[in-house]
Amino acid sequence: MTSKLLHRGSHEAQDELEIILSQAYSTFQAQLSASYLSTVPPAQRGPLTQALLYAILIQPQGGGGAGASSATSSSATSLINQLTTITTDGYAAFVGLLLRLVNDSYAKLLEHPRGQIIWLLKQLIEFYATDVDNLCLLLLRQIMLEVLTTKISWVTSNHGLLTSAVYTYLRLLPDHSMAKNSSVNELRQAEIKFCASMIREHFQECLGIGRDLIRLLQDVSSIAEFDAIWRDLLANPASFRVPSFTDIGQLYVVKTHTRYFQSRLTPEMEAQIKFMLTHVRMGSQRRYQGWFTQRFLSTPESETLVCDLIRYVCCVHHPSNQILQSDILPRWALIGWLLKCCKSNHVEANAKLALLYDWLFFVPKTDNIMNIEPGILVMFQSIPKYVDMTNSLLEFLFLLMEHYDPPRKELLHRGVAASVEILVGKGVVRNLEPLATAPAIALPLREKLSQL
Amino acid sequence: MLKVRDLRPSVGNNINTTFIILEKYNASRSDGGILMCIALVADSTASVHLQMWGAECDAFQPSDIVRLTNGIFSFHKANLVLRAGKKGLLEKIGEFSMVFVEIPNMSTMQWVQDPANPKGWIPLTHSSPAPTGPMLAGAASSNPGRH
């Protein structure tokens, strides 16, 4: 029997889900072409939902899509209306079927059902269907991966695109592994494979990403392919076949371009952050922060966004002198709030690393003092009211210096010393006295400070 | 465009102003059974209570930037409120990016008769003339949830 949903190789068995859907469709086909469904017994809802999905996906173009008249009784629009009448679970079951189909078989979907899925997505968004955001994300990921892997030679010749793709995947893979929906496994494996092969085969280009490549690779080091890359980076740099690359320390001193940090924020997030740092006066930020949190930071999965936001604020948004001298909300205050948004220890540690990352490798010739200014100011301004924050950041800084890369401790010490020197030298802070003498700061930390 | 600070109680429906919604309070039903709720809204000059009716209640959320055309600023029961009224229109024109102040609140401040205009009211400030006629007060408490 020819498949109406999926490509099928000559010796390939029919896809299990497709069998379920098409059989349900056969059973209920007659009922679907009636313009309404009589009351459906609960036992039939499941198969009927399956039948409706199959029917909508194979519905010819004339009957579906925007602007179609719903006069045709079996048009996609009337089918979805029928779905609405029998749905009692916020479309959860229907979206669940779609998630499974997109996850398992996206690559094999025929052209027409693919188009219908996009149309369906838009309808389901209108209905505020359960899990529709997951469906949207899954589709995006599938489409992105497909474009990148089918046009691989074009991607690899377009270095900007290649490095952006690597950066994005490395950044997203830890988030995806935290997702409870384990059915995204196959897609994730494909993404891992793509990313790892890009790094190995186009290492010269990936070097251009700079020091944040290290930061991102650490977050995926538990994944086998990246663990292998780590081992080679540390012990066998020659395996990347770039003659000039002999030590991972070379990557530390390369500043990551602002476009990577920018790529992690949606235009709307960026607009709101910029507005806060340009127009909102210090003391008046409470409501804006609440709205931002509600909009972008309200789910557990979204917590990791804080790290991206901190990198953005430190490295991309550099206020003018005029703003710096005004009473407009300063970056350190916004970052203090972002740090407080972290609920899990893991994210909090990553957020602190995001704030202090450029401190560790600061090179006066190439690095920008504006990237490290928020860090010192959060520490200073948190005394005395929020001195826990100062303690926490100082403690973390010293921990990083000793343990982030023990064989290269010297390099990190030099970076932090250079950061302090320029911050004091340019007058961002007069000296470290307030930190070194505040009684509320732990004694061991103060002692270490005096050695800087 | 009228600034919120320049609102004056009046029966006319000629208020054109733009503001951002700060907070919405619980909805209730009016005597006629229509859904009604109050929101605290503001622009860069002042804040005021906006009264919304029916479908308006769900259409607008905190952080929405809204334009009011042909609105009314007058008393409804004990509360001095801004509203669209029958001839006015509330439209969302954006989100988030608007500066505001919460003080003064035009709905909760006190008003005195304008000596220059017997039908007019002006805000009671330090430099206002001593009230010779009636005074208006905004809502008896600053909690607009109570009627």
Coordinates of C-alpha atoms in Angstrom, one line a residue:
Chain A
M1 CA 0.0 0.0 0.0
T2 CA 1.5 3.4 -0.9
S3 CA 2.2 5.5 2.0
K4 CA 0.5 8.9 2.0
L5 CA 2.5 10.3 4.9
L6 CA 6.1 9.1 4.6
H7 CA 8.8 8.1 2.1
R8 CA 9.2 4.4 2.3
G9 CA 12.2 2.5 0.9
S10 CA 11.6 -0.6 -1.2
H11 CA 12.5 -3.0 1.6
E12 CA 11.3 -0.8 4.4
A13 CA 8.5 -1.9 6.7
Q14 CA 5.7 0.6 7.1
D15 CA 6.2 3.0 9.9
E16 CA 4.4 1.9 13.1
L17 CA 2.7 5.2 13.8
E18 CA 1.6 5.6 10.2
I19 CA -0.1 2.2 10.5
I20 CA -2.0 3.3 13.6
L21 CA -3.1 6.5 12.1
S22 CA -4.1 5.1 8.7
Q23 CA -6.1 2.3 10.3
A24 CA -7.9 4.7 12.6
Y25 CA -8.7 6.7 9.5
S26 CA -10.2 3.7 7.7
T27 CA -12.3 2.9 10.6
F28 CA -13.8 6.4 11.0
Q29 CA -13.6 7.7 7.5
A30 CA -17.4 7.7 7.0
Q31 CA -18.0 9.6 10.2
L32 CA -15.5 12.2 9.3
S33 CA -17.2 13.2 6.1
A34 CA -20.3 14.0 8.0
S35 CA -20.3 17.7 8.9
Y36 CA -20.6 17.0 12.6
L37 CA -19.9 14.1 14.9
S38 CA -22.5 12.6 17.1
T39 CA -21.6 12.3 20.8
V40 CA -18.4 10.3 21.0
P41 CA -18.0 7.6 23.7
P42 CA -14.8 8.1 25.6
A43 CA -13.3 4.9 24.4
Q44 CA -13.5 6.1 20.8
R45 CA -11.9 9.5 21.4
G46 CA -8.3 8.2 21.1
P47 CA -8.7 6.4 17.7
L48 CA -10.9 9.2 16.4
T49 CA -8.2 11.7 17.3
Q50 CA -5.7 9.6 15.4
A51 CA -8.1 9.4 12.4
L52 CA -8.5 13.2 12.4
L53 CA -4.8 13.7 12.4
Y54 CA -4.3 11.4 9.4
A55 CA -7.2 13.0 7.6
I56 CA -5.9 16.5 8.0
L57 CA -2.4 15.5 7.0
I58 CA -3.5 13.9 3.7
Q59 CA -6.2 16.5 3.0
P60 CA -5.6 17.9 -0.5
Q61 CA -4.5 21.5 -0.7
G62 CA -7.7 22.8 -2.1
G63 CA -9.5 21.9 1.1
G64 CA -7.1 23.3 3.6
G65 CA -4.8 26.3 4.1
A66 CA -5.6 29.9 4.6
G67 CA -8.6 31.4 2.9
A68 CA -10.2 28.0 2.2
S69 CA -13.9 28.0 2.5
S70 CA -15.2 25.7 5.2
A71 CA -18.2 24.9 3.0
T72 CA -16.5 21.7 1.9
S73 CA -17.5 19.2 4.6
S74 CA -14.2 17.3 4.6
S75 CA -11.9 20.4 4.3
A76 CA -9.0 20.6 6.8
T77 CA -10.8 23.4 8.5
S78 CA -13.9 21.5 9.2
L79 CA -11.8 18.5 10.3
I80 CA -10.1 20.6 12.8
N81 CA -13.5 21.9 14.0
Q82 CA -14.5 18.4 14.5
L83 CA -11.4 17.8 16.5
T84 CA -12.3 20.8 18.7
T85 CA -15.8 19.3 19.4
I86 CA -14.4 16.0 20.7
T87 CA -11.4 17.5 22.5
T88 CA -11.5 17.5 26.3
D89 CA -7.8 17.6 27.1
G90 CA -6.7 20.9 25.6
Y91 CA -5.6 19.0 22.5
A92 CA -2.9 17.2 24.5
A93 CA -3.4 13.8 22.9
F94 CA -3.5 15.3 19.4
V95 CA -0.3 17.3 19.9
G96 CA 1.3 14.2 21.5
L97 CA 0.7 12.3 18.3
L98 CA 2.2 15.2 16.2
L99 CA 5.2 15.3 18.5
R100 CA 5.8 11.7 18.0
L101 CA 5.4 11.9 14.3
V102 CA 7.7 14.9 14.0
N103 CA 10.3 13.5 16.3
D104 CA 10.5 10.0 14.8
S105 CA 9.8 10.6 11.1
Y106 CA 10.3 14.2 10.1
A107 CA 13.0 13.4 7.6
K108 CA 10.7 10.9 5.9
L109 CA 7.6 13.0 5.7
L110 CA 6.3 13.7 2.2
E111 CA 6.0 17.3 1.0
H112 CA 2.3 17.7 1.4
P113 CA 1.9 16.4 5.0
R114 CA 4.9 18.6 5.9
G115 CA 3.0 21.6 4.7
Q116 CA -0.1 20.5 6.6
I117 CA 1.9 20.2 9.8
I118 CA 2.9 23.9 9.5
W119 CA -0.7 24.8 9.0
L120 CA -1.7 22.7 11.9
L121 CA 0.9 24.3 14.1
K122 CA -0.6 27.7 13.4
Q123 CA -4.1 26.5 14.3
L124 CA -2.9 24.8 17.4
I125 CA -1.2 28.0 18.5
E126 CA -4.5 29.9 18.1
F127 CA -6.1 27.3 20.3
Y128 CA -3.4 27.6 23.0
A129 CA -3.1 23.9 22.7
T130 CA -1.2 22.0 25.4
D131 CA 2.5 21.5 24.5
V132 CA 2.3 23.5 21.3
D133 CA 5.4 25.3 22.2
N134 CA 7.3 22.0 22.4
L135 CA 5.9 21.1 19.0
C136 CA 7.1 24.4 17.6
L137 CA 10.6 24.0 19.0
L138 CA 10.8 20.4 17.8
L139 CA 9.8 21.5 14.3
L140 CA 12.4 24.3 14.3
R141 CA 15.1 21.9 15.4
Q142 CA 14.2 19.3 12.8
I143 CA 14.0 21.9 10.0
M144 CA 17.3 23.5 11.0
L145 CA 19.1 20.2 11.3
E146 CA 17.8 19.1 7.9
V147 CA 18.8 22.2 6.2
L148 CA 22.3 22.1 7.6
T149 CA 22.9 18.4 6.9
T150 CA 21.5 18.4 3.4
K151 CA 23.4 21.5 2.4
I152 CA 26.6 20.6 4.3
S153 CA 29.1 21.8 1.7
W154 CA 27.4 25.2 1.5
V155 CA 27.4 25.4 5.3
T156 CA 31.0 24.6 5.6
S157 CA 32.0 27.1 3.0
N158 CA 30.0 29.7 4.9
H159 CA 32.2 30.1 7.9
G160 CA 29.9 32.5 9.7
L161 CA 27.0 30.1 9.4
L162 CA 29.1 27.1 10.4
T163 CA 30.4 28.7 13.6
S164 CA 27.0 30.1 14.5
A165 CA 25.5 26.7 14.1
V166 CA 28.2 25.1 16.2
Y167 CA 27.8 27.7 18.9
T168 CA 24.0 27.4 18.9
Y169 CA 24.0 23.6 19.1
L170 CA 26.6 23.5 21.8
R171 CA 24.6 26.0 23.8
L172 CA 21.3 24.2 23.3
L173 CA 22.4 20.6 23.8
P174 CA 22.6 20.8 27.6
D175 CA 19.1 22.3 27.7
H176 CA 17.8 19.5 25.6
S177 CA 19.3 16.9 27.8
M178 CA 17.5 18.5 30.7
A179 CA 14.2 18.2 28.9
K180 CA 12.1 15.5 30.4
N181 CA 10.8 14.5 27.0
S182 CA 13.2 11.6 26.3
S183 CA 11.7 11.0 22.9
V184 CA 13.8 13.7 21.4
N185 CA 16.7 11.3 21.7
E186 CA 17.1 10.6 18.0
L187 CA 17.1 14.2 17.0
R188 CA 19.6 15.0 19.8
Q189 CA 21.9 12.3 18.6
A190 CA 21.8 13.7 15.1
E191 CA 22.6 17.2 16.4
I192 CA 25.5 15.9 18.5
K193 CA 26.9 14.1 15.5
F194 CA 26.6 17.2 13.3
C195 CA 28.2 19.4 15.9
A196 CA 31.1 17.1 16.8
S197 CA 31.9 16.5 13.2
M198 CA 32.0 20.2 12.4
I199 CA 34.4 20.8 15.3
R200 CA 36.7 18.0 14.3
E201 CA 36.7 18.6 10.5
H202 CA 36.6 22.4 10.6
F203 CA 38.5 23.1 13.7
Q204 CA 40.3 26.1 12.2
E205 CA 37.0 27.9 11.7
C206 CA 35.7 26.9 15.1
L207 CA 38.8 28.4 16.7
G208 CA 37.4 31.7 15.6
I209 CA 34.5 31.3 18.1
G210 CA 37.1 32.1 20.8
R211 CA 37.1 31.5 24.6
D212 CA 33.3 30.9 25.0
L213 CA 33.8 27.8 22.9
I214 CA 35.6 26.3 25.9
R215 CA 32.8 27.4 28.2
L216 CA 30.2 25.8 26.1
L217 CA 32.2 22.6 25.5
Q218 CA 32.4 22.2 29.3
D219 CA 28.6 22.1 29.6
V220 CA 28.4 19.2 27.1
S221 CA 31.5 17.3 28.4
S222 CA 29.3 14.5 29.7
I223 CA 28.3 13.6 26.2
A224 CA 30.6 10.9 24.8
E225 CA 31.5 12.7 21.5
F226 CA 32.4 15.9 23.3
D227 CA 34.3 14.1 26.1
A228 CA 36.5 12.7 23.3
I229 CA 37.0 16.2 21.9
W230 CA 38.0 17.4 25.4
R231 CA 40.6 14.7 25.8
D232 CA 42.1 15.5 22.5
L233 CA 42.0 19.3 23.2
L234 CA 43.9 18.8 26.4
A235 CA 46.3 15.9 25.5
N236 CA 46.4 15.7 21.8
P237 CA 45.9 19.0 20.1
A238 CA 47.6 17.8 16.9
S239 CA 44.6 15.5 16.2
F240 CA 42.7 18.6 15.0
R241 CA 45.2 19.0 12.2
V242 CA 45.6 22.8 12.6
P243 CA 49.4 23.3 12.8
S244 CA 49.2 26.6 14.6
F245 CA 47.0 25.1 17.4
T246 CA 49.2 23.5 20.0
D247 CA 47.6 24.3 23.3
I248 CA 44.1 25.0 24.6
G249 CA 45.5 28.1 26.3
Q250 CA 45.6 29.7 22.8
L251 CA 41.9 29.6 22.7
Y252 CA 41.5 31.4 26.0
V253 CA 43.0 34.7 24.7
V254 CA 40.7 34.9 21.8
K255 CA 37.7 37.1 22.6
T256 CA 34.4 35.8 21.5
H257 CA 32.6 38.0 19.0
T258 CA 29.5 39.8 20.2
R259 CA 27.4 38.3 17.5
Y260 CA 27.4 35.0 19.2
F261 CA 26.0 36.5 22.5
Q262 CA 23.5 38.4 20.5
S263 CA 22.3 35.3 18.7
R264 CA 21.1 33.8 22.0
L265 CA 18.6 36.5 22.6
T266 CA 15.4 37.0 20.7
P267 CA 14.9 40.5 19.3
E268 CA 12.2 41.1 21.9
M269 CA 14.4 40.1 24.8
E270 CA 17.1 42.4 23.4
A271 CA 14.8 45.3 23.0
Q272 CA 13.5 44.9 26.6
I273 CA 17.0 44.6 28.1
K274 CA 18.2 47.6 26.1
F275 CA 15.2 49.6 27.2
M276 CA 15.9 48.9 30.8
L277 CA 19.5 49.9 30.5
T278 CA 18.8 53.0 28.5
H279 CA 15.6 54.6 29.8
V280 CA 14.6 53.2 33.2
R281 CA 15.9 55.0 36.2
M282 CA 17.7 53.2 39.0
G283 CA 15.0 52.4 41.6
S284 CA 12.2 52.1 39.0
Q285 CA 13.2 48.7 37.6
R286 CA 11.0 46.5 39.7
R287 CA 8.0 46.3 37.5
Y288 CA 10.0 45.9 34.3
Q289 CA 12.0 43.0 35.9
G290 CA 8.7 41.4 36.9
W291 CA 7.3 41.6 33.4
F292 CA 10.6 40.3 31.9
T293 CA 10.6 37.4 34.3
Q294 CA 7.0 36.5 33.6
R295 CA 7.6 36.6 29.9
F296 CA 11.0 34.9 29.5
L297 CA 12.1 33.3 32.8
S298 CA 9.0 31.7 34.1
T299 CA 9.6 28.0 33.3
P300 CA 12.3 25.8 34.9
E301 CA 13.8 25.2 31.4
S302 CA 14.2 28.9 30.8
E303 CA 16.6 29.4 33.7
T304 CA 19.7 28.8 31.6
L305 CA 18.8 31.9 29.6
V306 CA 20.2 33.9 32.6
C307 CA 23.7 32.9 31.5
D308 CA 23.1 34.1 28.0
L309 CA 21.6 37.3 29.3
I310 CA 24.6 38.0 31.5
R311 CA 27.1 37.4 28.7
Y312 CA 25.0 39.8 26.6
V313 CA 24.9 42.5 29.2
C314 CA 28.6 42.3 29.9
C315 CA 29.9 41.9 26.4
V316 CA 27.4 43.4 23.9
H317 CA 25.6 46.3 25.7
H318 CA 28.2 48.9 26.6
P319 CA 26.4 52.1 27.8
S320 CA 27.6 55.5 26.7
N321 CA 29.4 57.8 29.0
Q322 CA 26.3 59.9 29.2
I323 CA 24.2 57.0 30.5
L324 CA 27.0 55.9 32.8
Q325 CA 26.9 59.3 34.5
S326 CA 23.1 59.5 34.7
D327 CA 20.8 57.8 37.1
I328 CA 19.7 55.2 34.6
L329 CA 19.7 51.6 35.8
P330 CA 23.3 50.4 35.7
R331 CA 24.4 47.0 34.3
W332 CA 25.6 45.8 37.7
A333 CA 22.1 46.2 39.2
L334 CA 20.5 44.3 36.4
I335 CA 23.0 41.5 36.7
G336 CA 22.4 41.4 40.5
W337 CA 18.8 40.8 39.7
L338 CA 19.6 38.1 37.0
L339 CA 21.9 36.3 39.5
K340 CA 19.0 36.2 42.0
C341 CA 16.8 34.6 39.3
C342 CA 18.8 31.4 39.4
K343 CA 17.1 28.7 41.3
S344 CA 19.4 25.7 40.8
N345 CA 23.0 25.6 41.9
H346 CA 24.2 24.5 38.5
V347 CA 22.7 27.4 36.7
E348 CA 23.9 29.8 39.4
A349 CA 27.4 28.6 39.0
N350 CA 27.2 29.0 35.3
A351 CA 25.8 32.5 35.7
K352 CA 28.7 33.5 38.0
L353 CA 31.1 32.0 35.4
A354 CA 29.4 34.0 32.7
L355 CA 29.9 37.2 34.7
L356 CA 33.5 36.6 35.6
Y357 CA 34.7 34.7 32.5
D358 CA 36.5 37.6 30.8
W359 CA 38.3 38.3 34.1
L360 CA 40.1 35.0 33.9
F361 CA 41.7 35.7 30.5
F362 CA 41.9 39.5 30.3
V363 CA 44.4 40.7 27.9
P364 CA 44.7 44.5 28.0
K365 CA 45.6 44.9 24.4
T366 CA 42.5 43.0 23.0
D367 CA 40.0 42.8 25.8
N368 CA 37.5 45.5 26.7
I369 CA 37.2 46.9 30.2
M370 CA 33.5 47.3 29.7
N371 CA 33.2 43.5 29.8
I372 CA 34.6 43.2 33.3
E373 CA 33.2 46.4 34.8
P374 CA 29.9 44.9 35.8
G375 CA 31.6 42.2 37.8
I376 CA 33.6 44.5 40.1
L377 CA 30.6 46.8 40.6
V378 CA 28.3 44.0 41.6
M379 CA 30.8 43.1 44.3
F380 CA 31.3 46.6 45.5
Q381 CA 27.7 47.8 45.4
S382 CA 26.4 44.7 47.2
I383 CA 28.2 45.9 50.4
P384 CA 26.7 46.1 52.9
K385 CA 23.0 45.3 52.1
Y386 CA 23.7 42.2 49.9
V387 CA 27.1 41.3 51.1
D388 CA 26.3 37.6 50.6
M389 CA 26.5 38.3 46.9
T390 CA 30.0 39.8 47.3
N391 CA 31.1 36.9 49.4
S392 CA 29.7 34.4 46.9
L393 CA 31.3 36.1 43.9
L394 CA 34.7 36.5 45.5
E395 CA 34.7 32.9 46.7
F396 CA 33.8 31.8 43.2
L397 CA 36.4 33.9 41.6
F398 CA 39.2 32.4 43.8
L399 CA 37.8 29.0 43.1
L400 CA 38.0 29.6 39.4
M401 CA 41.5 30.8 39.6
E402 CA 42.7 27.7 41.3
H403 CA 40.5 25.0 39.8
Y404 CA 39.2 26.0 36.4
D405 CA 42.3 24.8 34.6
P406 CA 44.9 23.8 37.2
P407 CA 47.9 23.2 34.8
R408 CA 47.3 26.8 33.4
K409 CA 46.7 28.5 36.8
E410 CA 49.4 31.1 36.0
L411 CA 47.5 32.2 32.9
L412 CA 44.3 32.7 34.9
H413 CA 46.1 34.5 37.7
R414 CA 47.6 36.9 35.2
G415 CA 44.2 37.5 33.7
V416 CA 42.6 38.4 37.0
A417 CA 45.5 40.6 38.0
A418 CA 45.3 42.4 34.7
S419 CA 41.6 42.9 35.2
V420 CA 42.0 44.4 38.7
E421 CA 44.9 46.6 37.4
I422 CA 42.9 48.1 34.6
L423 CA 39.7 48.5 36.7
V424 CA 41.7 50.5 39.3
G425 CA 43.9 52.2 36.7
K426 CA 40.9 53.6 34.8
G427 CA 39.1 54.6 37.9
V428 CA 36.1 52.2 37.7
V429 CA 36.9 51.7 41.4
R430 CA 39.5 53.7 43.3
N431 CA 41.1 50.6 44.9
L432 CA 40.1 47.3 46.5
E433 CA 40.0 48.8 50.0
P434 CA 36.2 48.4 50.4
L435 CA 36.5 44.7 49.6
A436 CA 39.6 44.2 51.6
T437 CA 38.4 45.9 54.8
A438 CA 34.7 45.1 54.9
P439 CA 34.2 43.0 58.1
A440 CA 31.2 41.3 56.5
I441 CA 33.4 39.7 53.9
A442 CA 35.0 36.4 55.0
L443 CA 38.5 36.7 56.3
P444 CA 40.1 34.1 54.0
L445 CA 38.7 35.9 51.0
R446 CA 40.1 39.2 52.2
E447 CA 43.4 37.7 52.7
K448 CA 43.5 36.3 49.2
L449 CA 42.4 39.7 47.9
S450 CA 45.5 41.3 49.4
Q451 CA 47.6 38.9 47.3
L452 CA 46.1 40.1 44.1
Chain B
M1 CA -2.0 63.7 23.3
L2 CA -2.9 64.5 26.8
K3 CA -0.5 63.7 29.6
V4 CA -2.0 61.8 32.5
R5 CA -0.9 64.6 34.8
D6 CA -3.2 67.0 32.8
L7 CA -6.4 64.9 33.3
R8 CA -9.2 66.9 34.9
P9 CA -12.5 65.4 36.0
S10 CA -15.2 66.2 33.4
V11 CA -18.2 64.8 31.7
G12 CA -16.8 65.3 28.3
N13 CA -15.5 62.3 26.3
N14 CA -12.6 63.9 24.6
I15 CA -9.6 62.3 26.4
N16 CA -6.9 61.1 24.1
T17 CA -3.9 59.7 26.0
T18 CA -1.4 56.9 25.9
F19 CA -0.2 54.9 28.9
I20 CA 1.3 51.6 30.1
I21 CA -0.7 49.1 32.3
L22 CA 1.1 48.5 35.5
E23 CA -1.3 46.3 37.4
K24 CA -4.8 44.8 37.0
Y25 CA -7.0 44.3 40.0
N26 CA -9.6 41.6 40.4
A27 CA -12.6 41.8 38.2
S28 CA -16.1 42.1 39.5
R29 CA -19.6 42.2 38.1
S30 CA -21.4 45.5 38.0
D31 CA -25.1 45.9 39.0
G32 CA -26.1 45.1 35.4
G33 CA -24.0 41.9 35.5
I34 CA -21.3 43.2 33.2
L35 CA -17.6 42.3 34.0
M36 CA -15.7 45.3 35.2
C37 CA -12.1 45.7 36.5
I38 CA -9.7 48.4 37.4
A39 CA -6.1 48.8 36.3
L40 CA -3.3 51.0 37.5
V41 CA -1.9 52.7 34.4
A42 CA 0.7 55.5 34.0
D43 CA 2.8 57.6 31.7
S44 CA 5.9 59.6 32.3
T45 CA 4.0 62.2 34.2
A46 CA 1.5 60.4 36.5
S47 CA -0.6 57.4 37.1
V48 CA -4.4 56.9 37.2
H49 CA -7.0 54.2 37.6
L50 CA -8.4 52.8 34.3
Q51 CA -11.8 51.2 34.4
M52 CA -12.4 48.4 31.9
W53 CA -15.7 46.9 30.9
G54 CA -16.6 43.5 29.4
A55 CA -14.2 42.2 26.9
E56 CA -11.7 44.9 27.7
C57 CA -10.9 43.2 31.0
D58 CA -9.3 40.2 29.3
A59 CA -7.9 42.1 26.3
F60 CA -5.2 44.0 28.2
Q61 CA -2.4 42.8 30.5
P62 CA 0.3 44.5 32.6
S63 CA 3.1 45.9 30.5
D64 CA 0.7 46.6 27.5
I65 CA 1.1 50.1 26.1
V66 CA -2.4 51.3 25.3
R67 CA -3.9 54.3 23.5
L68 CA -7.2 55.7 24.6
T69 CA -9.2 57.7 22.2
N70 CA -12.3 59.8 23.1
G71 CA -12.2 58.6 26.7
I72 CA -13.7 60.0 29.8
F73 CA -12.2 60.9 33.2
S74 CA -15.0 61.2 35.7
F75 CA -16.6 59.7 38.8
H76 CA -18.1 56.2 38.7
K77 CA -19.7 55.6 42.1
A78 CA -17.0 56.8 44.6
N79 CA -14.1 56.4 42.2
L80 CA -12.5 58.9 39.9
V81 CA -11.5 56.8 36.9
L82 CA -10.4 57.0 33.3
R83 CA -12.4 54.9 30.9
A84 CA -13.3 54.5 27.3
G85 CA -17.0 55.0 27.7
K86 CA -19.5 54.3 24.9
K87 CA -17.8 56.5 22.4
G88 CA -14.2 55.8 23.3
L89 CA -11.7 53.2 22.3
L90 CA -8.8 51.4 24.0
E91 CA -6.1 49.9 21.7
K92 CA -3.0 48.1 22.5
I93 CA -0.1 49.7 20.6
G94 CA 2.9 48.0 22.1
E95 CA 4.5 46.4 25.1
F96 CA 7.1 47.1 27.8
S97 CA 9.1 50.0 26.3
M98 CA 7.5 53.0 28.1
V99 CA 8.8 55.0 31.0
F100 CA 6.3 55.8 33.8
V101 CA 5.9 57.3 37.2
E102 CA 3.4 56.2 39.8
I103 CA 3.2 59.4 41.8
P104 CA 1.0 61.4 41.6
N105 CA -2.1 59.1 41.2
M106 CA -4.8 61.3 39.6
S107 CA -7.5 59.0 40.9
T108 CA -6.6 59.1 44.5
M109 CA -5.5 62.7 44.9
Q110 CA -7.7 65.5 46.2
W111 CA -9.4 68.0 43.9
V112 CA -10.7 71.6 44.6
Q113 CA -13.0 73.7 42.5
D114 CA -11.1 75.9 40.0
P115 CA -11.7 79.5 41.1
A116 CA -11.4 80.6 37.5
N117 CA -14.0 78.1 36.3
P118 CA -16.9 77.1 38.5
K119 CA -17.5 73.9 36.6
G120 CA -13.8 72.9 36.7
W121 CA -11.6 71.0 39.1
I122 CA -7.9 71.3 39.8
P123 CA -5.6 69.1 41.9
L124 CA -5.1 70.2 45.4
T125 CA -1.5 71.1 45.9
H126 CA 0.5 73.2 48.3
S127 CA 0.0 76.3 46.2
S128 CA -3.7 75.8 45.5
P129 CA -5.9 78.6 46.8
A130 CA -7.8 77.8 50.0
P131 CA -10.8 75.8 49.0
T132 CA -13.9 78.1 49.0
G133 CA -16.2 75.6 47.5
P134 CA -16.7 71.9 47.5
M135 CA -13.7 69.5 47.4
L136 CA -13.5 66.2 45.6
A137 CA -11.6 63.3 46.8
G138 CA -10.6 60.4 44.8
A139 CA -11.4 56.9 46.0
A140 CA -11.6 56.9 49.8
S141 CA -8.8 54.4 50.0
S142 CA -6.0 53.8 47.5
N143 CA -7.3 50.3 47.1
P144 CA -9.5 50.4 44.1
G145 CA -10.7 46.9 44.7
R146 CA -13.2 48.1 47.2
H147 CA -16.3 50.0 46.1

